[in-house]
CSV table of N, CA and C and ligand atoms in Angstrom, one decimal:
chain,number,residue,atom,x,y,z
A,1390,MET,N,57.7,59.7,91.9
A,1390,MET,CA,56.8,58.7,91.4
A,1390,MET,C,55.8,58.3,92.6
A,1391,LEU,N,54.6,58.0,92.2
A,1391,LEU,CA,53.6,57.6,93.3
A,1391,LEU,C,53.7,56.1,93.5
A,1392,THR,N,53.8,55.7,94.7
A,1392,THR,CA,53.8,54.3,95.0
A,1392,THR,C,52.4,53.9,95.4
A,1393,SER,N,52.2,52.6,95.5
A,1393,SER,CA,50.8,52.1,95.8
A,1393,SER,C,50.4,52.6,97.2
A,1394,ARG,N,51.4,52.8,98.1
A,1394,ARG,CA,51.1,53.3,99.4
A,1394,ARG,C,50.6,54.7,99.4
A,1395,ASP,N,51.2,55.5,98.5
A,1395,ASP,CA,50.8,56.9,98.3
A,1395,ASP,C,49.4,57.0,97.8
A,1396,THR,N,49.0,56.2,96.8
A,1396,THR,CA,47.7,56.3,96.3
A,1396,THR,C,46.7,55.7,97.3
A,1397,ALA,N,47.1,54.8,98.1
A,1397,ALA,CA,46.2,54.3,99.1
A,1397,ALA,C,45.9,55.4,100.2
A,1398,ARG,N,46.9,56.1,100.5
A,1398,ARG,CA,46.8,57.2,101.5
A,1398,ARG,C,45.9,58.4,100.9
A,1399,LYS,N,46.0,58.5,99.6
A,1399,LYS,CA,45.3,59.7,99.0
A,1399,LYS,C,44.2,59.2,98.1
A,1400,PRO,N,43.0,59.0,98.7
A,1400,PRO,CA,41.9,58.5,97.8
A,1400,PRO,C,41.6,59.5,96.7
A,1401,LYS,N,41.2,59.0,95.5
A,1401,LYS,CA,40.9,59.9,94.4
A,1401,LYS,C,39.5,60.5,94.7
A,1402,MET,N,39.5,61.8,94.3
A,1402,MET,CA,38.3,62.6,94.6
A,1402,MET,C,37.7,63.1,93.2
A,1403,HIS,N,37.3,62.2,92.4
A,1403,HIS,CA,36.8,62.5,91.1
A,1403,HIS,C,35.3,62.7,90.9
A,1404,ARG,N,34.6,62.1,91.8
A,1404,ARG,CA,33.1,62.2,91.7
A,1404,ARG,C,32.6,63.1,92.9
A,1405,ILE,N,32.1,64.3,92.5
A,1405,ILE,CA,31.8,65.3,93.4
A,1405,ILE,C,30.4,65.7,93.3
A,1406,LEU,N,29.7,65.8,94.5
A,1406,LEU,CA,28.3,66.2,94.5
A,1406,LEU,C,28.1,67.4,95.4
A,1407,PHE,N,27.5,68.5,94.8
A,1407,PHE,CA,27.2,69.7,95.6
A,1407,PHE,C,25.8,69.6,96.1
A,1408,VAL,N,25.6,70.0,97.3
A,1408,VAL,CA,24.3,70.0,97.9
A,1408,VAL,C,23.9,71.3,98.6
A,1409,CYS,N,22.7,71.8,98.2
A,1409,CYS,CA,22.1,73.0,98.9
A,1409,CYS,C,20.7,72.6,99.3
A,1410,LEU,N,19.9,73.6,99.6
A,1410,LEU,CA,18.5,73.3,100.0
A,1410,LEU,C,17.6,73.0,98.9
A,1411,GLY,N,17.5,73.9,97.9
A,1411,GLY,CA,16.5,73.8,96.8
A,1411,GLY,C,17.1,73.1,95.5
A,1412,ASN,N,18.4,73.1,95.4
A,1412,ASN,CA,19.1,72.7,94.1
A,1412,ASN,C,18.6,73.5,92.9
A,1413,ILE,N,18.3,74.8,93.2
A,1413,ILE,CA,18.1,75.7,92.0
A,1413,ILE,C,18.9,77.0,92.0
A,1414,CYS,N,19.7,77.2,93.1
A,1414,CYS,CA,20.6,78.4,93.1
A,1414,CYS,C,22.1,78.0,93.3
A,1415,ARG,N,22.4,77.7,94.6
A,1415,ARG,CA,23.8,77.5,94.9
A,1415,ARG,C,24.5,76.3,94.4
A,1416,SER,N,23.9,75.1,94.6
A,1416,SER,CA,24.5,73.9,94.1
A,1416,SER,C,24.6,73.7,92.6
A,1417,PRO,N,23.5,74.1,91.9
A,1417,PRO,CA,23.7,74.1,90.4
A,1417,PRO,C,24.7,75.1,89.9
A,1418,THR,N,24.8,76.2,90.6
A,1418,THR,CA,25.9,77.2,90.2
A,1418,THR,C,27.2,76.6,90.4
A,1419,ALA,N,27.4,75.9,91.6
A,1419,ALA,CA,28.7,75.3,91.8
A,1419,ALA,C,29.0,74.2,90.8
A,1420,GLU,N,27.9,73.4,90.4
A,1420,GLU,CA,28.1,72.4,89.4
A,1420,GLU,C,28.5,73.0,88.1
A,1421,GLY,N,27.9,74.1,87.7
A,1421,GLY,CA,28.2,74.7,86.4
A,1421,GLY,C,29.6,75.3,86.4
A,1422,VAL,N,30.0,75.9,87.5
A,1422,VAL,CA,31.4,76.5,87.6
A,1422,VAL,C,32.4,75.4,87.6
A,1423,LEU,N,32.3,74.4,88.4
A,1423,LEU,CA,33.3,73.3,88.5
A,1423,LEU,C,33.4,72.5,87.2
A,1424,ARG,N,32.2,72.3,86.5
A,1424,ARG,CA,32.2,71.6,85.2
A,1424,ARG,C,33.1,72.4,84.2
A,1425,ALA,N,32.9,73.7,84.2
A,1425,ALA,CA,33.7,74.5,83.3
A,1425,ALA,C,35.2,74.5,83.6
A,1426,LYS,N,35.5,74.6,84.9
A,1426,LYS,CA,36.9,74.7,85.3
A,1426,LYS,C,37.6,73.3,85.3
A,1427,ALA,N,36.9,72.2,85.5
A,1427,ALA,CA,37.5,70.9,85.6
A,1427,ALA,C,36.7,69.8,84.9
A,1428,PRO,N,36.7,69.9,83.6
A,1428,PRO,CA,35.8,69.0,82.8
A,1428,PRO,C,36.1,67.5,83.0
A,1429,HIS,N,37.3,67.2,83.6
A,1429,HIS,CA,37.7,65.8,83.8
A,1429,HIS,C,37.0,65.2,85.0
A,1430,LEU,N,36.3,66.0,85.8
A,1430,LEU,CA,35.7,65.5,87.0
A,1430,LEU,C,34.2,65.1,86.7
A,1431,GLN,N,33.7,64.2,87.5
A,1431,GLN,CA,32.3,63.8,87.4
A,1431,GLN,C,31.5,64.6,88.5
A,1432,ILE,N,30.6,65.5,88.0
A,1432,ILE,CA,30.0,66.5,88.9
A,1432,ILE,C,28.5,66.4,88.8
A,1433,ASP,N,27.9,66.5,90.0
A,1433,ASP,CA,26.4,66.6,90.0
A,1433,ASP,C,26.0,67.5,91.2
A,1434,SER,N,24.7,67.8,91.3
A,1434,SER,CA,24.2,68.6,92.4
A,1434,SER,C,22.9,68.1,92.8
A,1435,ALA,N,22.5,68.4,94.0
A,1435,ALA,CA,21.2,67.9,94.5
A,1435,ALA,C,20.8,68.8,95.7
A,1436,GLY,N,19.5,68.7,96.0
A,1436,GLY,CA,18.9,69.5,97.1
A,1436,GLY,C,18.5,68.6,98.2
A,1437,THR,N,18.5,69.1,99.5
A,1437,THR,CA,18.0,68.4,100.6
A,1437,THR,C,16.5,68.4,100.5
A,1438,GLY,N,15.9,69.4,100.0
A,1438,GLY,CA,14.5,69.6,99.8
A,1438,GLY,C,13.9,69.0,98.5
A,1439,ASP,N,12.6,68.8,98.5
A,1439,ASP,CA,12.0,68.2,97.3
A,1439,ASP,C,11.1,69.1,96.5
A,1440,TRP,N,11.1,70.4,96.8
A,1440,TRP,CA,10.2,71.4,96.2
A,1440,TRP,C,10.4,71.6,94.7
A,1441,HIS,N,11.6,71.5,94.2
A,1441,HIS,CA,11.9,71.9,92.9
A,1441,HIS,C,12.4,70.7,92.0
A,1442,ILE,N,12.1,69.5,92.4
A,1442,ILE,CA,12.5,68.3,91.6
A,1442,ILE,C,12.1,68.5,90.1
A,1443,GLY,N,13.0,68.3,89.2
A,1443,GLY,CA,12.8,68.3,87.8
A,1443,GLY,C,12.8,69.7,87.2
A,1444,LYS,N,13.0,70.7,88.0
A,1444,LYS,CA,13.0,72.1,87.5
A,1444,LYS,C,14.4,72.6,87.1
A,1445,PRO,N,14.5,73.5,86.2
A,1445,PRO,CA,15.8,74.1,85.9
A,1445,PRO,C,16.2,75.0,87.0
A,1446,PRO,N,17.5,75.5,87.0
A,1446,PRO,CA,17.9,76.4,88.0
A,1446,PRO,C,17.1,77.7,88.0
A,1447,TYR,N,17.1,78.5,89.0
A,1447,TYR,CA,16.3,79.7,89.2
A,1447,TYR,C,16.8,80.7,88.1
A,1448,GLY,N,15.9,81.4,87.4
A,1448,GLY,CA,16.3,82.3,86.3
A,1448,GLY,C,17.4,83.3,86.7
A,1449,PRO,N,17.3,84.0,87.7
A,1449,PRO,CA,18.4,85.0,88.0
A,1449,PRO,C,19.8,84.3,88.3
A,1450,ALA,N,19.7,83.0,88.8
A,1450,ALA,CA,21.0,82.3,88.9
A,1450,ALA,C,21.6,81.9,87.6
A,1451,ILE,N,20.7,81.5,86.7
A,1451,ILE,CA,21.1,81.2,85.3
A,1451,ILE,C,21.7,82.4,84.6
A,1452,GLU,N,21.1,83.6,84.8
A,1452,GLU,CA,21.5,84.8,84.2
A,1452,GLU,C,22.9,85.3,84.7
A,1453,ALA,N,23.0,85.2,86.0
A,1453,ALA,CA,24.3,85.7,86.7
A,1453,ALA,C,25.4,84.8,86.2
A,1454,ALA,N,25.2,83.5,86.2
A,1454,ALA,CA,26.2,82.5,85.8
A,1454,ALA,C,26.6,82.8,84.3
A,1455,ALA,N,25.6,83.0,83.5
A,1455,ALA,CA,25.8,83.2,82.0
A,1455,ALA,C,26.7,84.4,81.7
A,1456,LEU,N,26.6,85.4,82.6
A,1456,LEU,CA,27.4,86.6,82.4
A,1456,LEU,C,28.9,86.3,82.6
A,1457,ARG,N,29.2,85.2,83.3
A,1457,ARG,CA,30.5,84.7,83.5
A,1457,ARG,C,30.8,83.5,82.6
A,1458,ASP,N,30.0,83.2,81.7
A,1458,ASP,CA,30.2,82.1,80.7
A,1458,ASP,C,30.0,80.7,81.3
A,1459,TYR,N,29.2,80.6,82.3
A,1459,TYR,CA,28.8,79.3,82.9
A,1459,TYR,C,27.4,79.0,82.4
A,1460,ASP,N,27.1,77.8,81.8
A,1460,ASP,CA,25.8,77.5,81.3
A,1460,ASP,C,25.1,76.5,82.3
A,1461,LEU,N,24.1,77.0,83.0
A,1461,LEU,CA,23.3,76.2,83.9
A,1461,LEU,C,22.1,75.6,83.3
A,1462,THR,N,21.8,76.0,82.0
A,1462,THR,CA,20.5,75.7,81.4
A,1462,THR,C,20.2,74.2,81.3
A,1463,PRO,N,21.2,73.3,81.1
A,1463,PRO,CA,20.8,71.9,81.0
A,1463,PRO,C,20.5,71.2,82.3
A,1464,LEU,N,20.8,71.9,83.5
A,1464,LEU,CA,20.7,71.2,84.8
A,1464,LEU,C,19.2,71.1,85.2
A,1465,ARG,N,18.9,70.1,86.0
A,1465,ARG,CA,17.6,69.9,86.5
A,1465,ARG,C,17.7,69.5,88.0
A,1466,ALA,N,16.8,70.0,88.8
A,1466,ALA,CA,16.9,69.7,90.2
A,1466,ALA,C,16.5,68.3,90.6
A,1467,ARG,N,17.2,67.8,91.6
A,1467,ARG,CA,16.9,66.5,92.1
A,1467,ARG,C,17.1,66.5,93.6
A,1468,GLN,N,16.6,65.6,94.3
A,1468,GLN,CA,16.8,65.5,95.8
A,1468,GLN,C,17.9,64.5,96.1
A,1469,VAL,N,18.7,64.9,97.1
A,1469,VAL,CA,19.8,64.0,97.5
A,1469,VAL,C,19.2,62.7,98.1
A,1470,ARG,N,19.9,61.6,97.9
A,1470,ARG,CA,19.5,60.3,98.3
A,1470,ARG,C,20.6,59.5,99.0
A,1471,VAL,N,20.3,58.5,99.7
A,1471,VAL,CA,21.3,57.7,100.5
A,1471,VAL,C,22.4,57.2,99.5
A,1472,GLN,N,21.9,56.7,98.3
A,1472,GLN,CA,22.8,56.1,97.4
A,1472,GLN,C,24.0,57.1,97.0
A,1473,ASP,N,23.7,58.4,97.1
A,1473,ASP,CA,24.7,59.4,96.7
A,1473,ASP,C,26.0,59.2,97.6
A,1474,PHE,N,25.8,58.7,98.8
A,1474,PHE,CA,26.9,58.5,99.7
A,1474,PHE,C,27.8,57.3,99.3
A,1475,HIS,N,27.3,56.5,98.4
A,1475,HIS,CA,28.1,55.4,97.8
A,1475,HIS,C,28.6,55.7,96.5
A,1476,ASP,N,27.9,56.6,95.7
A,1476,ASP,CA,28.2,56.9,94.3
A,1476,ASP,C,29.3,58.0,94.2
A,1477,PHE,N,29.4,58.9,95.2
A,1477,PHE,CA,30.3,60.0,95.1
A,1477,PHE,C,31.5,59.8,96.1
A,1478,ASP,N,32.6,60.5,95.7
A,1478,ASP,CA,33.8,60.5,96.6
A,1478,ASP,C,33.7,61.6,97.6
A,1479,LEU,N,33.1,62.7,97.1
A,1479,LEU,CA,33.1,63.9,98.0
A,1479,LEU,C,31.7,64.6,97.9
A,1480,ILE,N,31.1,64.9,99.0
A,1480,ILE,CA,29.8,65.6,99.0
A,1480,ILE,C,30.0,66.9,99.7
A,1481,LEU,N,29.7,68.0,99.0
A,1481,LEU,CA,30.0,69.3,99.5
A,1481,LEU,C,28.8,70.1,99.8
A,1482,ALA,N,28.6,70.5,101.1
A,1482,ALA,CA,27.4,71.2,101.5
A,1482,ALA,C,27.7,72.7,101.4
A,1483,MET,N,26.6,73.5,101.0
A,1483,MET,CA,26.7,74.9,100.9
A,1483,MET,C,26.7,75.7,102.2
A,1484,ASP,N,26.0,75.1,103.2
A,1484,ASP,CA,25.9,75.7,104.5
A,1484,ASP,C,25.8,74.7,105.6
A,1485,GLU,N,25.8,75.2,106.8
A,1485,GLU,CA,25.8,74.2,108.0
A,1485,GLU,C,24.5,73.5,108.1
A,1486,SER,N,23.4,74.1,107.7
A,1486,SER,CA,22.1,73.4,107.8
A,1486,SER,C,22.1,72.3,106.8
A,1487,ASN,N,22.6,72.5,105.5
A,1487,ASN,CA,22.7,71.4,104.6
A,1487,ASN,C,23.6,70.3,105.1
A,1488,LEU,N,24.7,70.7,105.8
A,1488,LEU,CA,25.6,69.7,106.3
A,1488,LEU,C,25.0,68.9,107.4
A,1489,ALA,N,24.2,69.5,108.3
A,1489,ALA,CA,23.5,68.8,109.3
A,1489,ALA,C,22.5,67.8,108.7
A,1490,ASP,N,21.7,68.3,107.7
A,1490,ASP,CA,20.7,67.4,107.1
A,1490,ASP,C,21.4,66.2,106.4
A,1491,LEU,N,22.6,66.4,105.8
A,1491,LEU,CA,23.3,65.3,105.2
A,1491,LEU,C,23.9,64.4,106.2
A,1492,GLN,N,24.3,64.9,107.3
A,1492,GLN,CA,24.9,64.0,108.4
A,1492,GLN,C,23.8,63.1,108.9
A,1493,ARG,N,22.5,63.6,108.9
A,1493,ARG,CA,21.4,62.7,109.4
A,1493,ARG,C,21.1,61.6,108.4
A,1494,LEU,N,21.4,61.9,107.1
A,1494,LEU,CA,21.1,60.9,106.0
A,1494,LEU,C,22.2,60.0,105.8
A,1495,GLN,N,23.4,60.3,106.2
A,1495,GLN,CA,24.7,59.6,105.9
A,1495,GLN,C,24.6,58.1,106.4
A,1496,PRO,N,24.8,57.1,105.5
A,1496,PRO,CA,24.8,55.7,106.0
A,1496,PRO,C,26.1,55.4,106.7
A,1497,GLU,N,26.1,54.4,107.5
A,1497,GLU,CA,27.3,53.9,108.3
A,1497,GLU,C,28.5,53.7,107.4
A,1498,ASN,N,28.2,53.0,106.2
A,1498,ASN,CA,29.3,52.6,105.3
A,1498,ASN,C,29.5,53.5,104.2
A,1499,ALA,N,29.2,54.8,104.4
A,1499,ALA,CA,29.4,55.8,103.3
A,1499,ALA,C,30.8,55.8,102.8
A,1500,ARG,N,30.9,55.9,101.4
A,1500,ARG,CA,32.3,56.1,100.8
A,1500,ARG,C,32.6,57.6,100.8
A,1501,ALA,N,31.6,58.4,100.6
A,1501,ALA,CA,31.8,59.8,100.3
A,1501,ALA,C,32.3,60.5,101.6
A,1502,ARG,N,33.2,61.4,101.4
A,1502,ARG,CA,33.7,62.3,102.4
A,1502,ARG,C,32.7,63.5,102.4
A,1503,LEU,N,32.2,64.0,103.5
A,1503,LEU,CA,31.2,65.0,103.6
A,1503,LEU,C,31.9,66.2,104.2
A,1504,GLN,N,31.8,67.4,103.5
A,1504,GLN,CA,32.4,68.6,104.0
A,1504,GLN,C,31.6,69.8,103.6
A,1505,LEU,N,31.9,71.0,104.2
A,1505,LEU,CA,31.4,72.2,103.7
A,1505,LEU,C,32.3,72.6,102.5
A,1506,PHE,N,31.6,73.2,101.5
A,1506,PHE,CA,32.3,73.6,100.3
A,1506,PHE,C,33.3,74.7,100.6
A,1507,LEU,N,33.0,75.6,101.5
A,1507,LEU,CA,33.9,76.7,101.8
A,1507,LEU,C,35.1,76.3,102.6
A,1508,ASP,N,35.2,75.0,103.0
A,1508,ASP,CA,36.5,74.5,103.6
A,1508,ASP,C,37.6,74.7,102.5
A,1509,TYR,N,37.2,74.8,101.3
A,1509,TYR,CA,38.2,74.9,100.2
A,1509,TYR,C,38.4,76.4,99.8
A,1510,ALA,N,37.8,77.3,100.6
A,1510,ALA,CA,38.1,78.8,100.4
A,1510,ALA,C,38.3,79.4,101.8
A,1511,PRO,N,39.3,78.9,102.5
A,1511,PRO,CA,39.5,79.3,103.9
A,1511,PRO,C,39.8,80.8,104.0
A,1512,GLU,N,40.4,81.4,102.9
A,1512,GLU,CA,40.8,82.8,103.0
A,1512,GLU,C,39.5,83.7,102.9
A,1513,SER,N,38.4,83.1,102.5
A,1513,SER,CA,37.1,83.9,102.5
A,1513,SER,C,36.7,84.3,103.9
A,1514,GLY,N,37.1,83.5,104.9
A,1514,GLY,CA,36.6,83.8,106.2
A,1514,GLY,C,35.2,83.4,106.5
A,1515,GLN,N,34.6,82.8,105.5
A,1515,GLN,CA,33.2,82.4,105.6
A,1515,GLN,C,33.0,80.9,105.6
A,1516,THR,N,32.0,80.4,106.2
A,1516,THR,CA,31.8,78.9,106.2
A,1516,THR,C,30.6,78.5,105.3
A,1517,ALA,N,29.7,79.5,105.0
A,1517,ALA,CA,28.5,79.2,104.2
A,1517,ALA,C,28.4,80.1,103.0
A,1518,VAL,N,27.9,79.6,101.9
A,1518,VAL,CA,27.6,80.4,100.8
A,1518,VAL,C,26.2,80.9,101.0
A,1519,PRO,N,26.1,82.3,101.3
A,1519,PRO,CA,24.7,82.8,101.6
A,1519,PRO,C,23.8,82.6,100.4
A,1520,ASP,N,22.5,82.2,100.7
A,1520,ASP,CA,21.6,81.8,99.7
A,1520,ASP,C,21.1,83.0,98.9
A,1521,PRO,N,21.5,83.1,97.6
A,1521,PRO,CA,21.1,84.3,96.8
A,1521,PRO,C,19.6,84.4,96.5
A,1522,TYR,N,18.9,83.2,96.7
A,1522,TYR,CA,17.4,83.2,96.5
A,1522,TYR,C,16.8,84.2,97.5
A,1523,TYR,N,17.5,84.3,98.7
A,1523,TYR,CA,17.0,85.2,99.7
A,1523,TYR,C,17.8,86.5,99.8
A,1524,THR,N,19.1,86.4,99.6
A,1524,THR,CA,20.0,87.7,99.8
A,1524,THR,C,19.9,88.5,98.5
A,1525,ARG,N,19.6,87.9,97.3
A,1525,ARG,CA,19.6,88.5,96.0
A,1525,ARG,C,21.1,88.8,95.5
A,1526,ASP,N,22.1,88.4,96.3
A,1526,ASP,CA,23.5,88.7,95.9
A,1526,ASP,C,24.0,87.5,95.1
A,1527,PHE,N,23.7,87.4,93.9
A,1527,PHE,CA,24.1,86.4,93.0
A,1527,PHE,C,25.6,86.5,92.7
A,1528,GLU,N,26.1,87.8,92.6
A,1528,GLU,CA,27.5,88.0,92.3
A,1528,GLU,C,28.4,87.5,93.5
A,1529,GLY,N,28.0,87.9,94.7
A,1529,GLY,CA,28.7,87.4,95.9
A,1529,GLY,C,28.8,85.9,96.0
A,1530,ALA,N,27.7,85.3,95.6
A,1530,ALA,CA,27.6,83.8,95.7
A,1530,ALA,C,28.6,83.2,94.6
A,1531,LEU,N,28.5,83.8,93.4
A,1531,LEU,CA,29.4,83.3,92.4
A,1531,LEU,C,30.9,83.6,92.7
A,1532,ASP,N,31.2,84.7,93.3
A,1532,ASP,CA,32.6,85.0,93.8
A,1532,ASP,C,33.1,83.9,94.7
A,1533,LEU,N,32.3,83.5,95.7
A,1533,LEU,CA,32.6,82.5,96.7
A,1533,LEU,C,32.8,81.1,96.0
A,1534,ILE,N,31.8,80.8,95.1
A,1534,ILE,CA,31.8,79.5,94.5
A,1534,ILE,C,33.0,79.4,93.6
A,1535,GLU,N,33.4,80.5,92.9
A,1535,GLU,CA,34.6,80.4,92.0
A,1535,GLU,C,35.9,80.2,92.9
A,1536,ARG,N,36.0,80.9,94.0
A,1536,ARG,CA,37.2,80.8,94.9
A,1536,ARG,C,37.3,79.4,95.4
A,1537,ALA,N,36.1,78.8,95.9
A,1537,ALA,CA,36.2,77.5,96.5
A,1537,ALA,C,36.4,76.4,95.5
A,1538,SER,N,35.9,76.7,94.2
A,1538,SER,CA,36.2,75.7,93.1
A,1538,SER,C,37.7,75.7,92.8
A,1539,ASP,N,38.3,76.8,92.8
A,1539,ASP,CA,39.8,76.9,92.5
A,1539,ASP,C,40.5,76.2,93.7
A,1540,GLY,N,40.1,76.4,94.9
A,1540,GLY,CA,40.7,75.7,96.0
A,1540,GLY,C,40.5,74.2,96.0
A,1541,LEU,N,39.4,73.8,95.6
A,1541,LEU,CA,39.1,72.4,95.5
A,1541,LEU,C,39.9,71.7,94.4
A,1542,ILE,N,40.0,72.4,93.3
A,1542,ILE,CA,40.8,71.8,92.2
A,1542,ILE,C,42.3,71.7,92.6
A,1543,ALA,N,42.8,72.7,93.3
A,1543,ALA,CA,44.2,72.7,93.8
A,1543,ALA,C,44.3,71.5,94.8
A,1544,ALA,N,43.4,71.4,95.7
A,1544,ALA,CA,43.5,70.4,96.8
A,1544,ALA,C,43.4,69.0,96.2
A,1545,ILE,N,42.6,68.7,95.2
A,1545,ILE,CA,42.5,67.3,94.8
A,1545,ILE,C,43.5,67.0,93.7
A,1546,SER,N,44.2,68.0,93.1
A,1546,SER,CA,45.2,67.7,92.1
A,1546,SER,C,46.6,67.5,92.8
A,1547,ARG,N,46.7,67.8,94.1
A,1547,ARG,CA,47.9,67.7,94.8
A,1547,ARG,C,48.5,66.3,94.8
B,2367,4NP,P1,19.3,77.0,97.0
B,2367,4NP,O1,18.2,78.2,97.2
B,2367,4NP,O2,19.2,76.1,98.2
B,2367,4NP,O3,20.6,77.7,96.8
B,2367,4NP,O4,18.8,76.3,95.7
B,2367,4NP,C1,16.9,77.9,97.5
B,2367,4NP,C2,15.9,78.2,96.5
B,2367,4NP,C3,14.6,78.0,96.8
B,2367,4NP,C4,14.2,77.5,98.0
B,2367,4NP,C5,15.1,77.3,99.0
B,2367,4NP,C6,16.5,77.5,98.7
B,2367,4NP,N1,12.8,77.4,98.3
B,2367,4NP,O5,12.5,77.0,99.4
B,2367,4NP,O6,12.0,77.5,97.3
């Protein structure tokens, strides 16, 4: 049985925000994958950049995800904001550059824990999800995102 001391030591990680640069490839893919795998969680995604605000995910990312039964079509890009550090339990960056940008934005009294998403896929041997907008490797990005999502679900359900 969980005691109040156990729950105090183990904060709930129910509200999860994925962050990449444009919010049209990697972070919306992660949002779609985790939504499908863990519908009980509150999940969102955002970009550090502002170029694609209001736009749906990139067509080839939507198509690659759809082939694995993940629906990204309802998602719309938005930019990350300081309030996100108060509204989410966990903010997960797709690469070190996203992480550095988020560290600069992070307020002193942030509630959210800030990490690299691939911290949850240590067996991948990678720290960053390579951006398929540039690499064109949408399958490789999905593989990494699925593995890290499974690792994340396991870690927060423990
Ligand atoms: P994402 O990929 O960060 O995975 O959404 C990008 C897509 C577009 C751009 C940058 C990153 N862009 O500069 O247009």
